[in-house]
Short mmCIF file of C-alpha atoms in Angstrom, two decimals:
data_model
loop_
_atom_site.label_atom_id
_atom_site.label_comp_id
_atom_site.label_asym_id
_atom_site.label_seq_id
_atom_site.Cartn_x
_atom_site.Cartn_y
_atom_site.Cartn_z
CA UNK X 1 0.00 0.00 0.00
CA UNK X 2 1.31 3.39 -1.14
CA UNK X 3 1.35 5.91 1.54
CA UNK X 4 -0.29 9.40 1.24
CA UNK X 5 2.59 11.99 0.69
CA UNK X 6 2.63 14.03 3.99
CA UNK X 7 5.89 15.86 3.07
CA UNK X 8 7.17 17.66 0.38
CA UNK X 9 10.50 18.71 0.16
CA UNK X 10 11.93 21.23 -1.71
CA UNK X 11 15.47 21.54 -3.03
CA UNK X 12 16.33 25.10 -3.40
CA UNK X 13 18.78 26.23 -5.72
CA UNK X 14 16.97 25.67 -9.87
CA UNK X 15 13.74 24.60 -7.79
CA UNK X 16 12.88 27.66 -5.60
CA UNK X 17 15.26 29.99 -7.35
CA UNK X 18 16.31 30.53 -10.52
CA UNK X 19 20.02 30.41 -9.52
CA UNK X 20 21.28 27.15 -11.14
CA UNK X 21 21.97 29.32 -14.77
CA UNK X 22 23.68 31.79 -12.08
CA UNK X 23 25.84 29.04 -10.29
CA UNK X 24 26.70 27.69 -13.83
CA UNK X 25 28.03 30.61 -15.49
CA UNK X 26 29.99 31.80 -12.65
CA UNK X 27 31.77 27.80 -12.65
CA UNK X 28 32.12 28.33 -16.33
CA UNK X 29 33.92 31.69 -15.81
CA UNK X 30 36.32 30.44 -12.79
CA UNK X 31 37.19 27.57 -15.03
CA UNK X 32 38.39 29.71 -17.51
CA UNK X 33 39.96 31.71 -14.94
CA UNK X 34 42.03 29.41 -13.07
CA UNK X 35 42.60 27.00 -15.27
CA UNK X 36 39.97 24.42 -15.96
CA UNK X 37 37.93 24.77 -18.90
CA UNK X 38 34.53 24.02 -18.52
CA UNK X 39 31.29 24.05 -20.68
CA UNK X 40 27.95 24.57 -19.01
CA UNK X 41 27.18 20.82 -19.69
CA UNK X 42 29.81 20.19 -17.66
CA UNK X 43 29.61 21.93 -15.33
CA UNK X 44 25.53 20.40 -14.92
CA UNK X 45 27.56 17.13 -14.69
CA UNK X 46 30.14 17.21 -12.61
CA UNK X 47 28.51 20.44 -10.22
CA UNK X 48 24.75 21.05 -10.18
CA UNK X 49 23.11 19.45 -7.75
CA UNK X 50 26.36 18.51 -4.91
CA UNK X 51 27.66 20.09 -1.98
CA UNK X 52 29.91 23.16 -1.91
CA UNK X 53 32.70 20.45 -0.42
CA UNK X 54 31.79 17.92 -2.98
CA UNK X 55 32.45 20.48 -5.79
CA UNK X 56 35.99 21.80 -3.28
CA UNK X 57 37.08 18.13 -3.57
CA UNK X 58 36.62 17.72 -7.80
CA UNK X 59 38.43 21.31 -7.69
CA UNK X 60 41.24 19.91 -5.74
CA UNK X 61 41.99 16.91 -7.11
CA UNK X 62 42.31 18.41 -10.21
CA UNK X 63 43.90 21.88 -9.68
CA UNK X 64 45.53 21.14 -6.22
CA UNK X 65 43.92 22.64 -2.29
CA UNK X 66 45.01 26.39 -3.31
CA UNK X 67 43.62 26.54 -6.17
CA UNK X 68 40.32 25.11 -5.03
CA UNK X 69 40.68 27.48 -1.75
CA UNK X 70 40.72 30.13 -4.36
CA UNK X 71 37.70 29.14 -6.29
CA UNK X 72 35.49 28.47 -3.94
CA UNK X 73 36.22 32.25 -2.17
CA UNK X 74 35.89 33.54 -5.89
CA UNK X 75 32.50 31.50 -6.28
CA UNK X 76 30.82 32.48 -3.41
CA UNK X 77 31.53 36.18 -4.11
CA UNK X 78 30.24 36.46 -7.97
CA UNK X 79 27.29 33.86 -6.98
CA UNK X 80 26.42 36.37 -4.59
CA UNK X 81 27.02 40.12 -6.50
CA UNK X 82 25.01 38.15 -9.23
CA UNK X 83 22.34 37.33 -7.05
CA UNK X 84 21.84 40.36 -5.94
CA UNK X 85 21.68 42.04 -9.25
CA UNK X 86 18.96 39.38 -11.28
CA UNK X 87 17.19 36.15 -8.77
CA UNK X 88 14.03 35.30 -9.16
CA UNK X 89 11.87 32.43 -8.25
CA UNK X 90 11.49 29.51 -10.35
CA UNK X 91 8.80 30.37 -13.02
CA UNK X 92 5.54 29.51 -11.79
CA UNK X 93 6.74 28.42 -8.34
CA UNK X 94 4.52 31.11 -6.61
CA UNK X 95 1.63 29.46 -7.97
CA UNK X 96 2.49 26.54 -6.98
CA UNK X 97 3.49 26.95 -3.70
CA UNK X 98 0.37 28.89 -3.28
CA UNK X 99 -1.78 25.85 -4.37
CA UNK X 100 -0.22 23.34 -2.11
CA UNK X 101 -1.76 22.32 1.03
CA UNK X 102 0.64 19.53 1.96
CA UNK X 103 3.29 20.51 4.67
CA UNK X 104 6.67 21.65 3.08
CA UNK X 105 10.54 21.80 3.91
CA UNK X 106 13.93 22.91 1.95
CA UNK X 107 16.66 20.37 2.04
CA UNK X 108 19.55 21.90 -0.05
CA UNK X 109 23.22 21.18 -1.23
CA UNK X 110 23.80 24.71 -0.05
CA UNK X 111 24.76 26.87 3.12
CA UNK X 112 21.81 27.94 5.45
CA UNK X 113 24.14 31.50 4.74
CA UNK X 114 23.80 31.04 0.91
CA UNK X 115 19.66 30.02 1.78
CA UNK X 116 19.09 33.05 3.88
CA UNK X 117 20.14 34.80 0.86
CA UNK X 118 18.97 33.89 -1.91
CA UNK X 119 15.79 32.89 -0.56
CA UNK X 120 15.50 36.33 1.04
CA UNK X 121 16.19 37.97 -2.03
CA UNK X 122 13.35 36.81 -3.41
CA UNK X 123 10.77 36.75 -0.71
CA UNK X 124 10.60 33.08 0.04
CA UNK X 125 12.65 32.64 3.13
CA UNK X 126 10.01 33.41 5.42
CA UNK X 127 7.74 31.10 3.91
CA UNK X 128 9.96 28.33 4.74
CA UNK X 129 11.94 29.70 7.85
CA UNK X 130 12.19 26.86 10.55
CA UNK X 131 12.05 24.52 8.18
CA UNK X 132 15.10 24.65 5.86
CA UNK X 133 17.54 22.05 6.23
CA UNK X 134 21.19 21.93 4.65
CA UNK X 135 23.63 19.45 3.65
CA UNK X 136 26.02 21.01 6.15
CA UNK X 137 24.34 19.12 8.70
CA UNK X 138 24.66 15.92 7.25
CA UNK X 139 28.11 13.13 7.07
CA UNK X 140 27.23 12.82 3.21
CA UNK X 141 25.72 15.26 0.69
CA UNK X 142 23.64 14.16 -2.52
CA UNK X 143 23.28 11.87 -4.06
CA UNK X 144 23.57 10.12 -0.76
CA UNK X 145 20.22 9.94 1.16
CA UNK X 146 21.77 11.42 4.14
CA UNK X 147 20.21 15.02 3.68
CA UNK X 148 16.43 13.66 2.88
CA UNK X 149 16.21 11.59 5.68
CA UNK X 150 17.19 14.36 8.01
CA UNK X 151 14.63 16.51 6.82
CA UNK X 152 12.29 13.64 7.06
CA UNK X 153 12.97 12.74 10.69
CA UNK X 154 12.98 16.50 11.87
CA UNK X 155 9.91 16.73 10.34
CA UNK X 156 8.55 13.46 12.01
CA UNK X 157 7.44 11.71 8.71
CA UNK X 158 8.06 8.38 7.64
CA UNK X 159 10.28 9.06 4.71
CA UNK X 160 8.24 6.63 2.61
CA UNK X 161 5.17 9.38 2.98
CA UNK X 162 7.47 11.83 1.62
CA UNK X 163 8.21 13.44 -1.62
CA UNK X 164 11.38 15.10 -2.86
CA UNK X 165 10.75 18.01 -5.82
CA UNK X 166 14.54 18.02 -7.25
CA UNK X 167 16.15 19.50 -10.51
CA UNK X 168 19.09 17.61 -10.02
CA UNK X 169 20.56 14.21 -11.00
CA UNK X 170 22.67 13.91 -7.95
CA UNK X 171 19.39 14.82 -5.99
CA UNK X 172 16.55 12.79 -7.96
CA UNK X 173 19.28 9.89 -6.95
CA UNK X 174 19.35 11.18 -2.95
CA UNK X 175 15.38 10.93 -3.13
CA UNK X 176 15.55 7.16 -4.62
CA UNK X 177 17.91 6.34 -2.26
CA UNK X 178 16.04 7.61 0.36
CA UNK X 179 12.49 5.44 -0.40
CA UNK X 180 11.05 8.58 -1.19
CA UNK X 181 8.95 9.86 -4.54
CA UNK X 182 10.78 11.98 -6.33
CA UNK X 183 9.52 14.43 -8.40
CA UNK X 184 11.92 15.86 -11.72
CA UNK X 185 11.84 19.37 -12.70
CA UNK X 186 13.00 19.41 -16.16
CA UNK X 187 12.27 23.26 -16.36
CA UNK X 188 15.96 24.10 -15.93
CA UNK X 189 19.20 23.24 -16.67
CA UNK X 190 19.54 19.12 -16.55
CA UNK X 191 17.65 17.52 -19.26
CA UNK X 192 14.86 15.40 -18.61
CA UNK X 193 16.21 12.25 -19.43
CA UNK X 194 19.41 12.71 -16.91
CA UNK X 195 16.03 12.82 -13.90
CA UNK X 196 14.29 10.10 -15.31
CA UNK X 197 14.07 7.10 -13.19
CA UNK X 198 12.24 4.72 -10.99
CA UNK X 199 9.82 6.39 -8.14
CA UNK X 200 9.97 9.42 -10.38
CA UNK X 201 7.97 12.02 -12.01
CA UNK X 202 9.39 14.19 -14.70
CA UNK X 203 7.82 17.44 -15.32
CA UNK X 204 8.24 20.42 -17.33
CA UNK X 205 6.36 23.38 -15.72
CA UNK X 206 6.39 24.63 -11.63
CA UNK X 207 2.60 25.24 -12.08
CA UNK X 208 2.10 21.22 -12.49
CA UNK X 209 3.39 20.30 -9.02
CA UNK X 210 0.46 20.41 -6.86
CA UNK X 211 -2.12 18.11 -9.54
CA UNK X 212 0.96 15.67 -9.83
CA UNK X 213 1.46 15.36 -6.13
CA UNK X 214 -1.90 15.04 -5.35
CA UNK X 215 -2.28 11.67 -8.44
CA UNK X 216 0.82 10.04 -6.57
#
């Protein structure tokens, strides 16, 4: 018997925000910068989707600990002028959200600092404060279920009544792993085939979400 979903959790960055095609071009430019050339498929690969240390350790092993010191202060810096000049919510995710009656959380690759901001930027934080979880608190980021089943237990849901909304391979794989639905949003920068597996739904527009959920 399939449980009810009781849970939905969010990923943040490319499912709340629009920041993915932010986070990419600023890898694509610090590749070309210090010495790794990159191309936005690529960097969607090897980047989207993992933790800040997960992307520090690919940097490392291929440019050496200085170099990936370097980056990541670089990173953080242009991610965040660029924020600041152009974020905006995932199209259609206000609707969305403001169709859902289910209980919601955030459980992201990123910082609760790099949450607080880009989340605040564009209005969405306090919709979610108290209930945003990060991959900082967790032994293993995505696509390990580590992060998910936080949320989940925090929350106090079983995490097979839960369902994940990802735009990530790395996290569509965390929400698998996990025994949890997983729901693909091909709207942004990983093709839909790279999200398509078991105990998921693939889906093109934000606006779909809440008539999907409430089918599975």
């Amino acid at each position: 018997m399939i449980k009810p979903i009781e849970l939905v959790i969010f990923d943040c960055d490319g499912v709340l925000v629009d920041s993915e095609r932010i986070a990419a071009r600023v890898q694509v430019a610090l590749g070309a910068e210090l010495g790794w050339p990159l191309t936005e498929a690529e960097v969607v690969e090897r980047f989207i989707g993992r933790s800040h240390a997960s992307i520090g350790e690919q940097v490392a092993a291929r440019l050496g600990e200085a170099t990936a010191a370097l980056w990541s202060s670089r990173f953080e810096q242009l991610h965040r002028e660029q924020v600041d000049v152009g974020l905006a919510p995932v199209d259609g995710l206000p609707e969305a959200l403001a169709a859902l009656t289910l209980p919601t959380c955030v459980a992201s690759s990123g910082s609760h600092e790099k949450m607080r901001h880009t989340l605040g930027r564009t209005g969405l934080y306090e919709h979610f404060a108290g209930r945003i979880f990060s991959a900082t608190e967790v032994a293993r980021g995505k696509p390990a279920p580590d992060l998910f089943l936080h949320a989940a237990r925090r929350s106090g849901v079983d995490p097979a009544a839960c369902a994940v909304v990802e735009d990530s391979r790395p996290g569509v794989e965390a929400a698998r792993a996990a025994g949890m639905r997983a729901f693909g949003y091909a709207g942004g920068l990983t093709p839909a085939e790279r999200l398509a597996g078991p105990g998921t739904v693939v889906f093109h527009d934000m606006r779909e979400l809440p008539g999907l959920l409430a089918a599975h």
